[in-house]
PDB file of C-alpha atoms in Angstrom:
ATOM      1  CA  ASN A  11      14.417 -44.071 -56.082  1.00 45.00           C
ATOM      2  CA  ALA A  12      13.763 -42.717 -59.057  1.00 53.00           C
ATOM      3  CA  GLY A  13      10.198 -43.083 -58.238  1.00 90.00           C
ATOM      4  CA  VAL A  14       9.837 -40.059 -55.417  1.00 95.00           C
ATOM      5  CA  MET A  15       9.741 -37.372 -57.926  1.00 96.00           C
ATOM      6  CA  GLN A  16      10.789 -33.636 -56.242  1.00 97.00           C
ATOM      7  CA  ASN A  17      10.706 -30.426 -58.486  1.00 96.00           C
ATOM      8  CA  PRO A  18      12.138 -28.298 -59.167  1.00 97.00           C
ATOM      9  CA  ARG A  19      15.945 -29.816 -58.624  1.00 96.00           C
ATOM     10  CA  HIS A  20      17.078 -26.375 -57.918  1.00 97.00           C
ATOM     11  CA  LEU A  21      15.372 -22.955 -56.470  1.00 98.00           C
ATOM     12  CA  VAL A  22      16.142 -19.245 -56.588  1.00 98.00           C
ATOM     13  CA  ARG A  23      14.841 -17.398 -54.575  1.00 98.00           C
ATOM     14  CA  ARG A  24      16.047 -13.754 -53.384  1.00 98.00           C
ATOM     15  CA  ARG A  25      16.097 -12.689 -49.346  1.00 97.00           C
ATOM     16  CA  GLY A  26      12.320 -12.528 -49.100  1.00 97.00           C
ATOM     17  CA  GLN A  27      10.248 -14.029 -51.414  1.00 98.00           C
ATOM     18  CA  GLU A  28       8.170 -17.305 -51.292  1.00 98.00           C
ATOM     19  CA  ALA A  29       9.744 -21.383 -51.686  1.00 98.00           C
ATOM     20  CA  ARG A  30       7.027 -23.979 -53.169  1.00 98.00           C
ATOM     21  CA  LEU A  31       8.910 -27.479 -53.312  1.00 98.00           C
ATOM     22  CA  ARG A  32       6.807 -30.111 -54.224  1.00 98.00           C
ATOM     23  CA  CYS A  33       7.007 -33.723 -54.121  1.00 97.00           C
ATOM     24  CA  SER A  34       4.985 -36.687 -55.865  1.00 96.00           C
ATOM     25  CA  PRO A  35       5.583 -39.730 -53.986  1.00 94.00           C
ATOM     26  CA  MET A  36       6.039 -43.580 -54.890  1.00 92.00           C
ATOM     27  CA  LYS A  37       3.342 -44.883 -56.523  1.00 88.00           C
ATOM     28  CA  GLY A  38       1.135 -46.654 -53.419  1.00 84.00           C
ATOM     29  CA  HIS A  39       2.872 -44.763 -50.965  1.00 88.00           C
ATOM     30  CA  SER A  40       0.719 -42.504 -48.792  1.00 87.00           C
ATOM     31  CA  HIS A  41       3.359 -41.709 -46.550  1.00 90.00           C
ATOM     32  CA  VAL A  42       6.009 -38.414 -46.886  1.00 94.00           C
ATOM     33  CA  TYR A  43       8.612 -37.286 -45.253  1.00 94.00           C
ATOM     34  CA  TRP A  44      10.798 -34.280 -44.964  1.00 97.00           C
ATOM     35  CA  TYR A  45      13.722 -33.481 -44.681  1.00 96.00           C
ATOM     36  CA  ARG A  46      16.650 -31.519 -45.296  1.00 96.00           C
ATOM     37  CA  GLN A  47      20.597 -31.232 -45.315  1.00 94.00           C
ATOM     38  CA  LEU A  48      22.562 -27.993 -44.786  1.00 89.00           C
ATOM     39  CA  PRO A  49      25.462 -28.317 -46.177  1.00 81.00           C
ATOM     40  CA  GLU A  50      28.682 -30.638 -44.113  1.00 77.00           C
ATOM     41  CA  GLU A  51      25.255 -31.755 -41.678  1.00 82.00           C
ATOM     42  CA  GLY A  52      23.255 -34.901 -42.071  1.00 86.00           C
ATOM     43  CA  LEU A  53      19.243 -35.109 -42.905  1.00 92.00           C
ATOM     44  CA  LYS A  54      17.171 -33.600 -40.659  1.00 94.00           C
ATOM     45  CA  PHE A  55      13.759 -34.451 -40.092  1.00 94.00           C
ATOM     46  CA  MET A  56      11.257 -31.921 -40.980  1.00 96.00           C
ATOM     47  CA  VAL A  57       7.600 -32.695 -40.820  1.00 95.00           C
ATOM     48  CA  TYR A  58       6.006 -36.243 -41.528  1.00 93.00           C
ATOM     49  CA  LEU A  59       2.504 -36.510 -43.566  1.00 93.00           C
ATOM     50  CA  GLN A  60       0.022 -38.359 -44.424  1.00 90.00           C
ATOM     51  CA  LYS A  61      -2.507 -37.557 -47.457  1.00 86.00           C
ATOM     52  CA  GLU A  62      -4.276 -34.439 -45.480  1.00 87.00           C
ATOM     53  CA  ASN A  63      -2.874 -35.296 -42.131  1.00 92.00           C
ATOM     54  CA  ILE A  64       0.390 -33.644 -40.408  1.00 94.00           C
ATOM     55  CA  ILE A  65       1.282 -36.336 -38.461  1.00 91.00           C
ATOM     56  CA  ASP A  66       4.625 -34.571 -36.969  1.00 91.00           C
ATOM     57  CA  GLU A  67       5.820 -31.482 -37.549  1.00 93.00           C
ATOM     58  CA  SER A  68       8.170 -31.269 -34.510  1.00 92.00           C
ATOM     59  CA  GLY A  69      11.383 -30.985 -36.702  1.00 93.00           C
ATOM     60  CA  MET A  70       9.725 -27.873 -38.620  1.00 95.00           C
ATOM     61  CA  PRO A  71      10.595 -23.999 -38.012  1.00 94.00           C
ATOM     62  CA  LYS A  72       7.812 -22.756 -35.865  1.00 89.00           C
ATOM     63  CA  GLU A  73       7.547 -19.610 -38.038  1.00 94.00           C
ATOM     64  CA  ARG A  74       7.440 -19.131 -42.060  1.00 97.00           C
ATOM     65  CA  PHE A  75       7.522 -22.836 -42.186  1.00 98.00           C
ATOM     66  CA  SER A  76       4.792 -25.221 -43.511  1.00 97.00           C
ATOM     67  CA  ALA A  77       3.432 -28.659 -44.945  1.00 97.00           C
ATOM     68  CA  GLU A  78       0.433 -30.564 -46.446  1.00 96.00           C
ATOM     69  CA  PHE A  79      -0.181 -33.086 -48.517  1.00 95.00           C
ATOM     70  CA  PRO A  80      -4.075 -32.925 -50.167  1.00 92.00           C
ATOM     71  CA  LYS A  81      -6.512 -35.950 -51.829  1.00 89.00           C
ATOM     72  CA  GLU A  82      -5.104 -35.110 -54.873  1.00 89.00           C
ATOM     73  CA  GLY A  83      -1.570 -33.461 -55.935  1.00 91.00           C
ATOM     74  CA  PRO A  84       1.720 -33.241 -54.694  1.00 95.00           C
ATOM     75  CA  SER A  85       3.213 -33.036 -51.186  1.00 97.00           C
ATOM     76  CA  ILE A  86       4.287 -28.675 -51.450  1.00 97.00           C
ATOM     77  CA  LEU A  87       6.843 -27.612 -48.432  1.00 98.00           C
ATOM     78  CA  ARG A  88       6.258 -24.089 -48.565  1.00 98.00           C
ATOM     79  CA  ILE A  89       8.814 -21.457 -46.953  1.00 98.00           C
ATOM     80  CA  GLN A  90       7.414 -17.991 -46.624  1.00 98.00           C
ATOM     81  CA  GLN A  91      10.203 -14.833 -46.665  1.00 98.00           C
ATOM     82  CA  VAL A  92      13.247 -17.480 -46.968  1.00 98.00           C
ATOM     83  CA  VAL A  93      16.276 -15.897 -45.644  1.00 97.00           C
ATOM     84  CA  ARG A  94      19.708 -16.745 -46.439  1.00 95.00           C
ATOM     85  CA  GLY A  95      19.973 -19.815 -43.878  1.00 94.00           C
ATOM     86  CA  ASP A  96      17.137 -21.422 -45.912  1.00 96.00           C
ATOM     87  CA  SER A  97      19.769 -22.195 -48.164  1.00 96.00           C
ATOM     88  CA  ALA A  98      19.777 -26.294 -48.669  1.00 96.00           C
ATOM     89  CA  ALA A  99      18.552 -29.493 -50.115  1.00 96.00           C
ATOM     90  CA  TYR A 100      15.719 -30.228 -49.307  1.00 97.00           C
ATOM     91  CA  PHE A 101      14.980 -34.006 -49.665  1.00 97.00           C
ATOM     92  CA  CYS A 102      11.318 -35.868 -49.949  1.00 96.00           C
ATOM     93  CA  ALA A 103      10.812 -39.398 -48.721  1.00 95.00           C
ATOM     94  CA  SER A 104       7.737 -41.405 -48.571  1.00 93.00           C
ATOM     95  CA  SER A 105       6.799 -45.214 -47.603  1.00 89.00           C
ATOM     96  CA  PRO A 106       4.180 -47.367 -47.177  1.00 83.00           C
ATOM     97  CA  ASN A 107       4.178 -48.168 -43.940  1.00 68.00           C
ATOM     98  CA  ARG A 108       4.955 -46.347 -40.790  1.00 59.00           C
ATOM     99  CA  ALA A 109       8.027 -47.260 -38.353  1.00 54.00           C
ATOM    100  CA  GLY A 110       9.937 -50.438 -39.408  1.00 56.00           C
ATOM    101  CA  THR A 111      10.412 -49.456 -43.346  1.00 72.00           C
ATOM    102  CA  GLU A 112      12.318 -48.009 -45.151  1.00 86.00           C
ATOM    103  CA  ALA A 113      12.186 -44.605 -46.779  1.00 90.00           C
ATOM    104  CA  PHE A 114      12.974 -44.402 -50.265  1.00 92.00           C
ATOM    105  CA  PHE A 115      14.183 -40.626 -51.027  1.00 94.00           C
ATOM    106  CA  GLY A 116      13.756 -37.960 -53.941  1.00 95.00           C
ATOM    107  CA  GLN A 117      16.168 -36.624 -55.390  1.00 95.00           C
ATOM    108  CA  GLY A 118      16.306 -33.493 -53.769  1.00 96.00           C
ATOM    109  CA  THR A 119      15.537 -29.232 -53.856  1.00 97.00           C
ATOM    110  CA  ARG A 120      18.181 -27.437 -53.705  1.00 96.00           C
ATOM    111  CA  LEU A 121      17.437 -23.886 -52.635  1.00 97.00           C
ATOM    112  CA  THR A 122      19.715 -20.804 -52.429  1.00 97.00           C
ATOM    113  CA  VAL A 123      18.388 -18.259 -51.107  1.00 97.00           C
ATOM    114  CA  VAL A 124      20.045 -14.622 -52.741  1.00 96.00           C
TER     115      VAL A 124
ATOM    116  CA  ASP B   4      23.034 -33.486 -29.192  1.00 66.00           C
ATOM    117  CA  GLN B   5      23.826 -35.770 -31.662  1.00 78.00           C
ATOM    118  CA  GLN B   6      22.499 -38.824 -31.390  1.00 92.00           C
ATOM    119  CA  VAL B   7      23.963 -41.183 -34.181  1.00 95.00           C
ATOM    120  CA  LYS B   8      27.524 -39.967 -34.793  1.00 94.00           C
ATOM    121  CA  GLN B   9      29.675 -40.875 -37.434  1.00 95.00           C
ATOM    122  CA  ASN B  10      33.119 -39.999 -36.476  1.00 92.00           C
ATOM    123  CA  SER B  11      34.779 -40.810 -40.149  1.00 94.00           C
ATOM    124  CA  PRO B  12      34.295 -37.836 -42.276  1.00 93.00           C
ATOM    125  CA  SER B  13      36.138 -39.906 -44.771  1.00 96.00           C
ATOM    126  CA  LEU B  14      38.001 -42.866 -45.974  1.00 96.00           C
ATOM    127  CA  SER B  15      40.083 -44.363 -48.334  1.00 97.00           C
ATOM    128  CA  VAL B  16      39.918 -47.827 -49.649  1.00 97.00           C
ATOM    129  CA  GLN B  17      42.271 -49.939 -52.499  1.00 97.00           C
ATOM    130  CA  GLU B  18      39.749 -51.045 -55.283  1.00 97.00           C
ATOM    131  CA  GLY B  19      38.571 -55.165 -54.000  1.00 97.00           C
ATOM    132  CA  ARG B  20      39.771 -54.471 -50.245  1.00 97.00           C
ATOM    133  CA  ILE B  21      37.044 -54.713 -47.813  1.00 98.00           C
ATOM    134  CA  SER B  22      35.706 -51.373 -46.762  1.00 98.00           C
ATOM    135  CA  ILE B  23      33.935 -50.859 -42.650  1.00 98.00           C
ATOM    136  CA  LEU B  24      32.126 -47.623 -42.182  1.00 98.00           C
ATOM    137  CA  ASN B  25      30.782 -47.199 -38.937  1.00 98.00           C
ATOM    138  CA  CYS B  26      28.570 -45.699 -36.648  1.00 97.00           C
ATOM    139  CA  ASP B  27      27.508 -45.313 -32.918  1.00 97.00           C
ATOM    140  CA  TYR B  28      24.044 -44.222 -31.074  1.00 97.00           C
ATOM    141  CA  THR B  29      23.374 -42.969 -28.052  1.00 95.00           C
ATOM    142  CA  ASN B  30      19.502 -43.798 -27.537  1.00 93.00           C
ATOM    143  CA  SER B  31      18.868 -47.482 -26.502  1.00 92.00           C
ATOM    144  CA  MET B  32      15.536 -46.954 -27.241  1.00 92.00           C
ATOM    145  CA  PHE B  33      16.562 -46.987 -31.272  1.00 93.00           C
ATOM    146  CA  ASP B  34      15.284 -50.825 -33.044  1.00 91.00           C
ATOM    147  CA  TYR B  35      15.670 -50.352 -35.992  1.00 93.00           C
ATOM    148  CA  PHE B  36      18.746 -48.786 -38.749  1.00 95.00           C
ATOM    149  CA  LEU B  37      19.211 -48.221 -41.958  1.00 95.00           C
ATOM    150  CA  TRP B  38      21.712 -47.516 -44.604  1.00 97.00           C
ATOM    151  CA  TYR B  39      22.372 -44.636 -47.410  1.00 97.00           C
ATOM    152  CA  LYS B  40      24.466 -43.585 -50.336  1.00 97.00           C
ATOM    153  CA  LYS B  41      24.386 -40.404 -51.926  1.00 94.00           C
ATOM    154  CA  TYR B  42      25.992 -39.433 -54.551  1.00 94.00           C
ATOM    155  CA  PRO B  43      26.368 -35.850 -55.075  1.00 89.00           C
ATOM    156  CA  ALA B  44      23.253 -34.037 -56.402  1.00 86.00           C
ATOM    157  CA  GLU B  45      21.431 -37.007 -55.401  1.00 91.00           C
ATOM    158  CA  GLY B  46      19.057 -38.151 -53.257  1.00 93.00           C
ATOM    159  CA  PRO B  47      20.068 -40.824 -50.279  1.00 94.00           C
ATOM    160  CA  THR B  48      19.601 -44.543 -51.695  1.00 95.00           C
ATOM    161  CA  PHE B  49      18.458 -46.844 -49.423  1.00 94.00           C
ATOM    162  CA  LEU B  50      21.581 -50.123 -49.234  1.00 96.00           C
ATOM    163  CA  ILE B  51      20.637 -52.311 -46.255  1.00 96.00           C
ATOM    164  CA  SER B  52      19.037 -52.386 -42.386  1.00 95.00           C
ATOM    165  CA  ILE B  53      18.752 -54.312 -39.695  1.00 96.00           C
ATOM    166  CA  SER B  54      16.289 -54.497 -36.843  1.00 94.00           C
ATOM    167  CA  SER B  55      17.758 -54.100 -32.862  1.00 93.00           C
ATOM    168  CA  ILE B  56      16.046 -58.251 -32.591  1.00 94.00           C
ATOM    169  CA  LYS B  57      19.141 -59.205 -34.857  1.00 95.00           C
ATOM    170  CA  ASP B  58      23.227 -58.512 -34.581  1.00 96.00           C
ATOM    171  CA  LYS B  59      23.853 -59.328 -38.869  1.00 97.00           C
ATOM    172  CA  ASN B  60      22.148 -58.705 -41.933  1.00 97.00           C
ATOM    173  CA  GLU B  61      23.849 -59.713 -45.151  1.00 97.00           C
ATOM    174  CA  ASP B  62      23.345 -58.746 -49.044  1.00 96.00           C
ATOM    175  CA  GLY B  63      25.223 -59.551 -51.547  1.00 97.00           C
ATOM    176  CA  ARG B  64      28.770 -57.402 -50.527  1.00 97.00           C
ATOM    177  CA  PHE B  65      27.358 -55.334 -47.906  1.00 98.00           C
ATOM    178  CA  THR B  66      26.942 -56.941 -44.115  1.00 98.00           C
ATOM    179  CA  VAL B  67      25.691 -54.695 -41.739  1.00 98.00           C
ATOM    180  CA  PHE B  68      26.752 -56.407 -38.110  1.00 98.00           C
ATOM    181  CA  LEU B  69      23.990 -54.346 -34.762  1.00 98.00           C
ATOM    182  CA  ASN B  70      26.170 -54.958 -31.520  1.00 97.00           C
ATOM    183  CA  LYS B  71      23.464 -53.386 -28.881  1.00 96.00           C
ATOM    184  CA  SER B  72      25.521 -53.410 -25.883  1.00 95.00           C
ATOM    185  CA  ALA B  73      28.170 -51.257 -27.575  1.00 96.00           C
ATOM    186  CA  LYS B  74      25.497 -49.060 -28.804  1.00 97.00           C
ATOM    187  CA  HIS B  75      27.402 -49.901 -32.332  1.00 97.00           C
ATOM    188  CA  LEU B  76      26.664 -50.611 -35.614  1.00 97.00           C
ATOM    189  CA  SER B  77      28.610 -51.379 -39.318  1.00 98.00           C
ATOM    190  CA  LEU B  78      28.789 -51.641 -42.605  1.00 98.00           C
ATOM    191  CA  HIS B  79      30.873 -53.821 -44.901  1.00 98.00           C
ATOM    192  CA  ILE B  80      31.522 -53.384 -48.047  1.00 98.00           C
ATOM    193  CA  VAL B  81      33.358 -56.461 -49.628  1.00 97.00           C
ATOM    194  CA  PRO B  82      34.689 -56.085 -52.456  1.00 97.00           C
ATOM    195  CA  SER B  83      35.072 -52.549 -52.251  1.00 98.00           C
ATOM    196  CA  GLN B  84      34.207 -51.119 -55.920  1.00 97.00           C
ATOM    197  CA  PRO B  85      34.867 -48.121 -57.469  1.00 96.00           C
ATOM    198  CA  GLY B  86      31.243 -47.339 -58.010  1.00 95.00           C
ATOM    199  CA  ASP B  87      30.524 -47.468 -54.281  1.00 97.00           C
ATOM    200  CA  SER B  88      32.809 -44.178 -54.117  1.00 97.00           C
ATOM    201  CA  ALA B  89      29.578 -42.145 -52.643  1.00 97.00           C
ATOM    202  CA  VAL B  90      28.916 -40.620 -49.052  1.00 96.00           C
ATOM    203  CA  TYR B  91      27.546 -43.586 -47.081  1.00 97.00           C
ATOM    204  CA  PHE B  92      24.475 -41.836 -43.858  1.00 96.00           C
ATOM    205  CA  CYS B  93      23.323 -44.428 -41.051  1.00 96.00           C
ATOM    206  CA  ALA B  94      20.019 -43.676 -39.700  1.00 95.00           C
ATOM    207  CA  ALA B  95      18.441 -45.213 -36.656  1.00 94.00           C
ATOM    208  CA  VAL B  96      14.660 -44.993 -35.910  1.00 91.00           C
ATOM    209  CA  LEU B  97      12.758 -44.789 -32.809  1.00 86.00           C
ATOM    210  CA  SER B  98      10.446 -47.591 -31.660  1.00 84.00           C
ATOM    211  CA  GLY B  99       7.366 -46.337 -32.468  1.00 80.00           C
ATOM    212  CA  THR B 100       8.384 -43.885 -34.376  1.00 81.00           C
ATOM    213  CA  TYR B 101       9.268 -43.183 -38.053  1.00 82.00           C
ATOM    214  CA  LYS B 102      11.442 -40.416 -37.805  1.00 84.00           C
ATOM    215  CA  TYR B 103      14.705 -41.305 -39.057  1.00 90.00           C
ATOM    216  CA  ILE B 104      17.590 -40.038 -36.936  1.00 92.00           C
ATOM    217  CA  PHE B 105      20.677 -39.130 -39.569  1.00 93.00           C
ATOM    218  CA  GLY B 106      24.720 -39.596 -38.700  1.00 94.00           C
ATOM    219  CA  THR B 107      26.722 -36.916 -40.376  1.00 92.00           C
ATOM    220  CA  GLY B 108      28.124 -39.090 -42.873  1.00 94.00           C
ATOM    221  CA  THR B 109      31.291 -41.059 -43.824  1.00 96.00           C
ATOM    222  CA  ARG B 110      32.541 -40.442 -47.669  1.00 96.00           C
ATOM    223  CA  LEU B 111      33.919 -43.093 -49.354  1.00 98.00           C
ATOM    224  CA  LYS B 112      36.344 -43.113 -51.760  1.00 97.00           C
ATOM    225  CA  VAL B 113      37.564 -46.525 -53.725  1.00 97.00           C
ATOM    226  CA  LEU B 114      41.171 -46.131 -55.531  1.00 96.00           C
ATOM    227  CA  ALA B 115      41.545 -47.614 -58.932  1.00 90.00           C
TER     228      ALA B 115
END
């Protein structure tokens, strides 16, 4: 899973600021997934993207959260006007195919909102 | 509604013995299951998977068993090693989709 690169590893934001989390998938992978892990909980699906397309964002909060995976460059998860409840570990995963193939995870970005 | 449940938050096992981690699910439309291992401050690492058409899959020290009638799967690690100490997550995939539904994890501690 070292092939999926996330940055930054740690991000501290004050309430009301914007957080931008980046994810570069493994080479050859065109499917990107974002998951969030709250303290003492499992990982929760947020969004699934392919290049330039959002395929499923059913796990994304309706407001303040957005994601993109442009033709060039990394996938970005953006959280606007962060609140304390956004503090969590955000993991990106990538895979070469859809269902039936294991996804490889990055090391995560730990967001702390103060 | 927790569709994938890992009812044991923690497990301690002596080095060299077998570790058995359990996972229950409620949705009969899940057709693919995976186990991931996670160390603190790292991302989950894929361990082993199983399709619903099988009841067992083995890879080295790791074996996953699937009992569809009971909606239960388990991960066996034998022999257990101190380096296996981590949090283990099971995940299920709904047929025709790509979303992983994760359990809440079991923290395994292998005692030397």
